[in-house]
Amino acid sequence: MSNLLIPPGKTIGIVGGGQLGRMIALSAKEMGYYIAVLEPTEDSPCGQVADIKVIGNYDDRKAVEKLAEVSDVITYEFENVDVEMMKWLETKCYVPQGSHLLAVTQNRRLEKEMITKLNLDVPDYAIVTTEEELLKAVETIGYPCVVKTCRGGYDGKGQVLVKNENNIREAAELLAQSECIVEQWMNLDKEVSVIVHRNAKGETVCLPVAENIHKHHILHQTIVPARITADQEAKALQYAQEIAKGLDLVGTLAVEMFLTKEGQLYINEMAPRPHNSGHYSINACDLSQFQQHVRAICNWTLAQPTLLKPAVMVNLLGEHIENTMAKIECLDDMHLHLYGKKVAKEKRKMGHITVLADKIDEAIEKAESLGIWGRTEEVTT
């Protein structure tokens, strides 16, 4: 498939109707493509801008067949897609990202094993399936450590910080969901991420390294360029490109990494799709992560993106929308993106604001001056 070009005028099918699907669709339509989306709900963020809506569950064979019938290439906007269904879909339609990428990134054990085989650094870890194995792993790795389910879990869900013996019972309850991974607790300086794109010809490009700040385990702020050394930046980009090659990636991969206070870089986890920490690229780069994703899955030549100005992207959750609406007149030189979600629930990602400035500190101060998010919220990694 390395020479298969999907030209403008063809239809891109998207599995998933959330905000990532919406932003993929908007970029694709600018480039001349039609959009079909498979989504259980009628008025999804992506469905609002799609040409064809296939309403059905992601494991509904008839709905998936319909998506295959109307699509020339199929992508997905989130990784919790049934791998067996994706394998079947590969036999019916062009799915350049493939099922293997999903299988690896859905499972923290497979993910860690793949990264380790590439001789790249990850925190010390152990895989456990019983409480006895859990106790032994915690004893070996030491306190504090983090216990996570190998499958599922996001934004802090499906994980427990084990500070001492009192947390063992809560951690053991995760074993009822799936096998778990016990991970070394890192002495963090920063969390960073790299969005890497690769097409079927093997051309690979990366967005600039981003620095990420979390609140309550949800990404709050992305700062670009990351405030790290040139050597650390080069290593992060190298890691991302080596993983993309090792996975034979076609499409987009977000690689999240830990930078310790000792200056060491460790790979945390991956997402096989556009990522929240790459949203700044819509306004701050000459090519966004969504444009590059379309280029990659349609096998266009990839161009190296350029950061036009330092930028800060800040997420808008449900509890921030009222304040945002009250501050609309203050956004004259900022970029507001809302995702078309009708109900603003607490902790639900509703949109984001991107602020550009000549210097990072200026962008951060401009964002904080809005007073939308509150300075007293607990910051977590």
Short mmCIF file of C-alpha atoms in Angstrom, two decimals:
data_model
loop_
_atom_site.label_atom_id
_atom_site.label_comp_id
_atom_site.label_asym_id
_atom_site.label_seq_id
_atom_site.Cartn_x
_atom_site.Cartn_y
_atom_site.Cartn_z
CA MET A 1 0.00 0.00 0.00
CA SER A 2 3.05 2.29 0.09
CA ASN A 3 2.12 3.91 -3.24
CA LEU A 4 -1.61 4.21 -2.58
CA LEU A 5 -2.59 7.87 -2.72
CA ILE A 6 -6.08 8.84 -1.55
CA PRO A 7 -6.70 12.09 -3.46
CA PRO A 8 -9.06 14.93 -2.56
CA GLY A 9 -12.63 14.17 -3.56
CA LYS A 10 -12.55 10.78 -1.84
CA THR A 11 -14.31 9.99 1.45
CA ILE A 12 -12.53 9.58 4.77
CA GLY A 13 -14.42 7.45 7.27
CA ILE A 14 -13.87 8.24 10.95
CA VAL A 15 -14.64 5.80 13.76
CA GLY A 16 -15.69 8.05 16.63
CA GLY A 17 -17.63 11.29 16.68
CA GLY A 18 -15.84 13.29 19.38
CA GLN A 19 -13.81 16.47 19.20
CA LEU A 20 -10.76 14.79 17.66
CA GLY A 21 -12.95 13.42 14.87
CA ARG A 22 -14.44 16.87 14.42
CA MET A 23 -11.02 18.51 14.06
CA ILE A 24 -9.80 15.79 11.68
CA ALA A 25 -12.95 16.34 9.63
CA LEU A 26 -12.58 20.11 9.48
CA SER A 27 -8.99 19.82 8.25
CA ALA A 28 -9.91 17.11 5.74
CA LYS A 29 -12.79 19.14 4.31
CA GLU A 30 -10.46 22.12 3.85
CA MET A 31 -8.26 19.77 1.80
CA GLY A 32 -11.16 18.67 -0.40
CA TYR A 33 -12.28 15.40 1.21
CA TYR A 34 -15.73 14.19 2.16
CA ILE A 35 -16.33 12.84 5.65
CA ALA A 36 -18.30 9.86 6.95
CA VAL A 37 -18.50 9.21 10.68
CA LEU A 38 -19.58 6.20 12.74
CA GLU A 39 -20.98 7.31 16.09
CA PRO A 40 -23.77 6.08 18.40
CA THR A 41 -25.35 9.53 18.82
CA GLU A 42 -27.04 11.68 16.21
CA ASP A 43 -25.60 15.09 17.06
CA SER A 44 -21.97 14.31 17.85
CA PRO A 45 -19.21 16.95 17.48
CA CYS A 46 -17.92 15.22 14.35
CA GLY A 47 -21.40 14.41 13.08
CA GLN A 48 -22.20 18.13 13.02
CA VAL A 49 -19.63 18.67 10.25
CA ALA A 50 -19.72 15.26 8.48
CA ASP A 51 -21.22 14.60 5.05
CA ILE A 52 -22.42 11.12 5.98
CA LYS A 53 -23.48 9.98 9.45
CA VAL A 54 -23.62 6.28 10.26
CA ILE A 55 -25.45 5.96 13.57
CA GLY A 56 -24.53 2.83 15.47
CA ASN A 57 -22.30 1.35 18.14
CA TYR A 58 -18.66 0.74 17.32
CA ASP A 59 -19.19 -3.04 17.59
CA ASP A 60 -22.34 -2.99 15.42
CA ARG A 61 -21.31 -5.07 12.37
CA LYS A 62 -23.99 -3.59 10.11
CA ALA A 63 -22.98 -0.04 11.03
CA VAL A 64 -19.30 -0.83 10.48
CA GLU A 65 -20.15 -2.43 7.12
CA LYS A 66 -21.99 0.73 6.12
CA LEU A 67 -18.98 2.88 7.03
CA ALA A 68 -16.75 0.62 4.92
CA GLU A 69 -19.14 0.86 1.97
CA VAL A 70 -19.07 4.67 1.85
CA SER A 71 -15.38 5.24 2.72
CA ASP A 72 -12.20 5.15 0.64
CA VAL A 73 -9.98 5.21 3.73
CA ILE A 74 -10.85 4.76 7.40
CA THR A 75 -9.24 6.27 10.49
CA TYR A 76 -10.17 6.38 14.17
CA GLU A 77 -10.20 9.23 16.67
CA PHE A 78 -9.80 7.19 19.85
CA GLU A 79 -8.06 3.93 20.71
CA ASN A 80 -10.79 2.03 22.56
CA VAL A 81 -11.99 0.42 19.35
CA ASP A 82 -12.52 -3.35 19.28
CA VAL A 83 -9.38 -4.86 17.74
CA GLU A 84 -11.23 -7.84 16.23
CA MET A 85 -13.70 -5.49 14.56
CA MET A 86 -10.78 -3.47 13.22
CA LYS A 87 -9.15 -6.65 11.86
CA TRP A 88 -12.38 -7.45 10.04
CA LEU A 89 -12.61 -3.89 8.75
CA GLU A 90 -9.08 -4.16 7.33
CA THR A 91 -10.32 -6.91 5.00
CA LYS A 92 -13.10 -4.68 3.65
CA CYS A 93 -11.51 -1.23 3.37
CA TYR A 94 -8.20 0.62 3.48
CA VAL A 95 -7.34 1.15 7.16
CA PRO A 96 -3.73 2.42 7.08
CA GLN A 97 -3.33 2.67 10.87
CA GLY A 98 -4.24 -1.00 11.15
CA SER A 99 -5.22 -3.20 14.07
CA HIS A 100 -1.71 -3.92 15.39
CA LEU A 101 -1.19 -0.31 16.45
CA LEU A 102 -4.48 -0.44 18.36
CA ALA A 103 -3.63 -3.74 20.04
CA VAL A 104 -0.30 -2.42 21.34
CA THR A 105 -1.51 0.99 22.54
CA GLN A 106 -4.64 -0.44 24.20
CA ASN A 107 -2.54 -2.55 26.54
CA ARG A 108 0.08 -1.04 28.83
CA ARG A 109 1.92 -4.36 29.06
CA LEU A 110 2.29 -4.69 25.28
CA GLU A 111 3.19 -1.03 25.07
CA LYS A 112 5.97 -1.31 27.66
CA GLU A 113 7.30 -4.53 26.09
CA MET A 114 7.47 -2.91 22.65
CA ILE A 115 9.28 0.18 23.96
CA THR A 116 11.72 -1.98 25.92
CA LYS A 117 12.52 -4.06 22.81
CA LEU A 118 13.52 -0.80 21.11
CA ASN A 119 16.02 -0.22 23.96
CA LEU A 120 14.28 2.98 25.00
CA ASP A 121 13.91 4.06 28.64
CA VAL A 122 10.73 3.40 30.64
CA PRO A 123 10.16 3.57 34.42
CA ASP A 124 10.83 0.29 36.26
CA TYR A 125 7.67 -1.82 36.15
CA ALA A 126 6.14 -5.22 36.83
CA ILE A 127 3.00 -6.89 35.46
CA VAL A 128 0.71 -8.46 38.09
CA THR A 129 -2.47 -10.53 37.96
CA THR A 130 -2.93 -11.51 41.62
CA GLU A 131 -2.74 -9.74 44.96
CA GLU A 132 0.28 -11.85 45.88
CA GLU A 133 2.10 -10.68 42.75
CA LEU A 134 1.05 -7.13 43.51
CA LEU A 135 2.54 -7.25 47.01
CA LYS A 136 5.79 -8.70 45.69
CA ALA A 137 6.03 -6.08 42.92
CA VAL A 138 5.42 -3.20 45.34
CA GLU A 139 8.08 -4.60 47.66
CA THR A 140 10.55 -4.82 44.78
CA ILE A 141 9.82 -1.44 43.18
CA GLY A 142 9.31 0.34 46.49
CA TYR A 143 7.13 3.16 47.83
CA PRO A 144 5.77 5.30 46.34
CA CYS A 145 4.69 3.55 43.16
CA VAL A 146 1.70 3.66 40.80
CA VAL A 147 -0.62 0.76 40.04
CA LYS A 148 -2.53 1.02 36.75
CA THR A 149 -4.88 -1.28 34.87
CA CYS A 150 -3.22 -2.58 31.72
CA ARG A 151 -6.38 -1.93 29.73
CA GLY A 152 -8.66 1.10 29.86
CA GLY A 153 -8.18 4.05 32.14
CA TYR A 154 -7.60 7.68 31.21
CA ASP A 155 -7.41 11.10 32.90
CA GLY A 156 -6.37 9.43 36.16
CA LYS A 157 -9.03 6.71 36.07
CA GLY A 158 -7.92 3.11 36.56
CA GLN A 159 -4.85 3.93 38.62
CA VAL A 160 -3.87 4.23 42.28
CA LEU A 161 -0.88 5.96 43.84
CA VAL A 162 0.53 3.59 46.45
CA LYS A 163 2.31 5.67 49.08
CA ASN A 164 2.33 3.00 51.80
CA GLU A 165 0.66 -0.23 52.92
CA ASN A 166 -2.64 1.58 53.50
CA ASN A 167 -3.11 1.98 49.72
CA ILE A 168 -2.56 -1.68 48.85
CA ARG A 169 -6.22 -2.70 49.26
CA GLU A 170 -7.43 0.03 46.92
CA ALA A 171 -4.77 -0.91 44.37
CA ALA A 172 -5.71 -4.60 44.59
CA GLU A 173 -9.29 -3.75 43.62
CA LEU A 174 -8.00 -2.76 40.17
CA LEU A 175 -7.12 -6.41 39.52
CA ALA A 176 -10.84 -7.13 39.14
CA GLN A 177 -10.79 -4.98 35.98
CA SER A 178 -7.72 -6.40 34.25
CA GLU A 179 -4.11 -7.37 34.83
CA CYS A 180 -2.20 -4.40 36.21
CA ILE A 181 1.16 -2.74 35.90
CA VAL A 182 3.10 -1.56 38.94
CA GLU A 183 5.31 1.38 37.98
CA GLN A 184 8.12 3.22 39.67
CA TRP A 185 7.13 6.69 40.90
CA MET A 186 9.22 9.26 39.07
CA ASN A 187 10.85 12.32 40.64
CA LEU A 188 9.40 14.57 37.98
CA ASP A 189 10.59 17.90 36.71
CA LYS A 190 8.23 18.02 33.72
CA GLU A 191 5.96 15.97 31.51
CA VAL A 192 6.50 16.44 27.79
CA SER A 193 5.01 14.97 24.64
CA VAL A 194 5.84 14.63 20.96
CA ILE A 195 3.28 14.23 18.18
CA VAL A 196 4.85 12.18 15.39
CA HIS A 197 3.35 11.59 11.94
CA ARG A 198 4.37 8.92 9.43
CA ASN A 199 2.95 7.95 6.04
CA ALA A 200 2.97 4.59 4.24
CA LYS A 201 6.19 5.54 2.43
CA GLY A 202 7.96 5.85 5.79
CA GLU A 203 8.31 9.64 5.75
CA THR A 204 8.32 10.83 9.36
CA VAL A 205 7.93 14.30 10.87
CA CYS A 206 7.33 15.60 14.38
CA LEU A 207 5.65 18.61 15.89
CA PRO A 208 7.76 20.63 18.34
CA VAL A 209 8.18 19.10 21.79
CA ALA A 210 5.36 20.22 24.10
CA GLU A 211 5.43 20.70 27.88
CA ASN A 212 2.27 19.55 29.65
CA ILE A 213 0.77 20.60 32.98
CA HIS A 214 -2.09 18.62 34.52
CA LYS A 215 -4.78 19.46 37.06
CA HIS A 216 -6.57 16.58 38.75
CA HIS A 217 -4.96 14.18 36.23
CA ILE A 218 -6.51 16.01 33.25
CA LEU A 219 -4.34 17.97 30.83
CA HIS A 220 -4.73 21.62 31.75
CA GLN A 221 -2.05 23.49 29.84
CA THR A 222 0.36 22.77 26.99
CA ILE A 223 3.37 25.06 26.56
CA VAL A 224 5.34 25.16 23.30
CA PRO A 225 8.25 25.14 22.89
CA ALA A 226 8.85 23.02 25.98
CA ARG A 227 11.15 24.63 28.53
CA ILE A 228 13.86 21.97 28.25
CA THR A 229 17.46 21.81 27.04
CA ALA A 230 18.44 21.29 23.41
CA ASP A 231 19.79 17.81 24.25
CA GLN A 232 16.55 16.83 25.98
CA GLU A 233 14.55 18.13 23.02
CA ALA A 234 16.66 16.13 20.56
CA LYS A 235 16.27 12.97 22.65
CA ALA A 236 12.49 13.35 22.90
CA LEU A 237 12.20 13.74 19.12
CA GLN A 238 14.51 10.77 18.58
CA TYR A 239 12.45 8.58 20.93
CA ALA A 240 9.22 9.45 19.12
CA GLN A 241 10.67 8.71 15.69
CA GLU A 242 12.18 5.39 16.79
CA ILE A 243 8.83 4.28 18.24
CA ALA A 244 6.99 5.32 15.05
CA LYS A 245 9.40 3.24 12.98
CA GLY A 246 9.25 0.31 15.41
CA LEU A 247 5.46 0.26 15.19
CA ASP A 248 5.51 0.74 11.41
CA LEU A 249 3.21 3.67 12.11
CA VAL A 250 0.93 5.13 9.48
CA GLY A 251 -0.94 8.14 10.82
CA THR A 252 -0.36 9.95 14.09
CA LEU A 253 1.16 8.89 17.39
CA ALA A 254 1.38 10.95 20.58
CA VAL A 255 4.29 9.90 22.80
CA GLU A 256 4.08 11.13 26.39
CA MET A 257 7.30 11.26 28.40
CA PHE A 258 8.57 11.99 31.90
CA LEU A 259 11.55 14.29 32.47
CA THR A 260 13.03 13.73 35.91
CA LYS A 261 14.73 16.30 38.10
CA GLU A 262 17.98 14.46 37.32
CA GLY A 263 17.47 15.28 33.63
CA GLN A 264 16.59 11.74 32.51
CA LEU A 265 13.84 11.13 29.94
CA TYR A 266 11.47 8.15 30.25
CA ILE A 267 8.57 7.15 28.01
CA ASN A 268 5.25 7.04 29.83
CA GLU A 269 2.54 6.08 27.34
CA MET A 270 1.28 6.52 23.78
CA ALA A 271 -1.92 7.36 21.93
CA PRO A 272 -2.37 6.25 18.27
CA ARG A 273 -4.20 9.38 17.13
CA PRO A 274 -4.12 13.17 17.31
CA HIS A 275 -3.75 14.28 20.92
CA ASN A 276 -4.93 17.00 23.26
CA SER A 277 -1.34 18.22 23.68
CA GLY A 278 -1.12 18.88 19.93
CA HIS A 279 -4.11 21.21 19.69
CA TYR A 280 -1.85 24.28 19.85
CA SER A 281 -0.65 23.40 16.33
CA ILE A 282 -3.95 24.56 14.77
CA ASN A 283 -2.98 28.18 15.38
CA ALA A 284 0.71 28.09 16.27
CA CYS A 285 2.09 26.02 13.36
CA ASP A 286 1.91 26.27 9.60
CA LEU A 287 0.58 22.68 9.55
CA SER A 288 -1.64 21.36 12.34
CA GLN A 289 -1.57 17.83 13.73
CA PHE A 290 -4.93 17.25 12.02
CA GLN A 291 -3.74 18.34 8.58
CA GLN A 292 -0.68 16.13 8.98
CA HIS A 293 -2.86 13.20 10.07
CA VAL A 294 -4.93 13.50 6.90
CA ARG A 295 -1.75 13.77 4.83
CA ALA A 296 -0.33 10.67 6.51
CA ILE A 297 -3.35 8.36 6.15
CA CYS A 298 -3.93 9.53 2.57
CA ASN A 299 -0.23 9.06 1.78
CA TRP A 300 0.60 12.61 0.82
CA THR A 301 4.16 13.80 1.12
CA LEU A 302 4.69 15.10 4.67
CA ALA A 303 6.13 18.54 5.35
CA GLN A 304 8.10 19.51 8.46
CA PRO A 305 5.84 21.85 10.48
CA THR A 306 7.16 25.21 11.65
CA LEU A 307 6.24 26.83 14.96
CA LEU A 308 5.18 30.37 14.05
CA LYS A 309 5.17 31.73 17.60
CA PRO A 310 5.46 30.43 21.15
CA ALA A 311 2.08 29.22 22.32
CA VAL A 312 0.06 28.11 25.31
CA MET A 313 -3.02 25.91 24.92
CA VAL A 314 -5.40 25.72 27.89
CA ASN A 315 -8.28 23.24 28.12
CA LEU A 316 -11.82 24.37 28.80
CA LEU A 317 -13.76 21.89 30.93
CA GLY A 318 -17.46 22.00 31.70
CA GLU A 319 -16.93 24.09 34.83
CA HIS A 320 -15.04 26.73 32.80
CA ILE A 321 -17.66 27.44 30.14
CA GLU A 322 -19.69 30.00 32.07
CA ASN A 323 -16.56 32.04 32.84
CA THR A 324 -15.45 31.73 29.22
CA MET A 325 -18.72 33.09 27.90
CA ALA A 326 -18.37 36.03 30.27
CA LYS A 327 -14.87 36.75 28.93
CA ILE A 328 -15.57 36.62 25.18
CA GLU A 329 -14.71 40.31 24.73
CA CYS A 330 -11.28 39.66 26.31
CA LEU A 331 -10.31 37.09 23.66
CA ASP A 332 -9.52 39.61 20.93
CA ASP A 333 -6.01 38.24 20.24
CA MET A 334 -6.62 34.66 21.44
CA HIS A 335 -8.06 31.62 19.66
CA LEU A 336 -11.21 29.99 21.08
CA HIS A 337 -12.17 26.47 19.97
CA LEU A 338 -15.44 24.93 21.17
CA TYR A 339 -16.27 21.33 20.34
CA GLY A 340 -20.03 21.42 19.79
CA LYS A 341 -20.96 19.48 22.93
CA LYS A 342 -24.41 20.43 24.14
CA VAL A 343 -24.03 19.63 27.85
CA ALA A 344 -21.22 21.19 29.90
CA LYS A 345 -20.45 18.56 32.52
CA GLU A 346 -17.77 19.00 35.18
CA LYS A 347 -14.36 17.70 34.00
CA ARG A 348 -15.71 17.18 30.48
CA LYS A 349 -13.49 18.66 27.76
CA MET A 350 -15.62 21.28 26.04
CA GLY A 351 -12.99 23.26 24.14
CA HIS A 352 -9.66 25.03 24.43
CA ILE A 353 -8.06 28.44 24.11
CA THR A 354 -4.70 28.98 22.41
CA VAL A 355 -2.63 32.06 23.16
CA LEU A 356 0.29 33.13 20.98
CA ALA A 357 2.98 35.61 22.05
CA ASP A 358 6.57 36.56 21.29
CA LYS A 359 7.70 34.88 24.52
CA ILE A 360 6.34 31.92 26.47
CA ASP A 361 6.05 33.87 29.73
CA GLU A 362 3.91 36.48 27.95
CA ALA A 363 1.57 33.80 26.58
CA ILE A 364 1.19 32.17 30.00
CA GLU A 365 0.46 35.50 31.67
CA LYS A 366 -2.10 36.45 29.02
CA ALA A 367 -3.94 33.16 29.53
CA GLU A 368 -3.90 33.43 33.33
CA SER A 369 -5.06 37.05 33.17
CA LEU A 370 -8.43 35.84 31.86
CA GLY A 371 -9.26 34.45 35.31
CA ILE A 372 -11.21 31.58 33.74
CA TRP A 373 -9.45 28.65 35.39
CA GLY A 374 -8.57 29.84 38.88
CA ARG A 375 -5.03 29.86 40.21
CA THR A 376 -5.72 27.80 43.33
CA GLU A 377 -6.62 24.47 41.72
CA GLU A 378 -4.35 21.60 42.66
CA VAL A 379 -1.75 20.88 39.97
CA THR A 380 -0.97 17.17 39.50
CA THR A 381 1.16 15.14 37.14
#
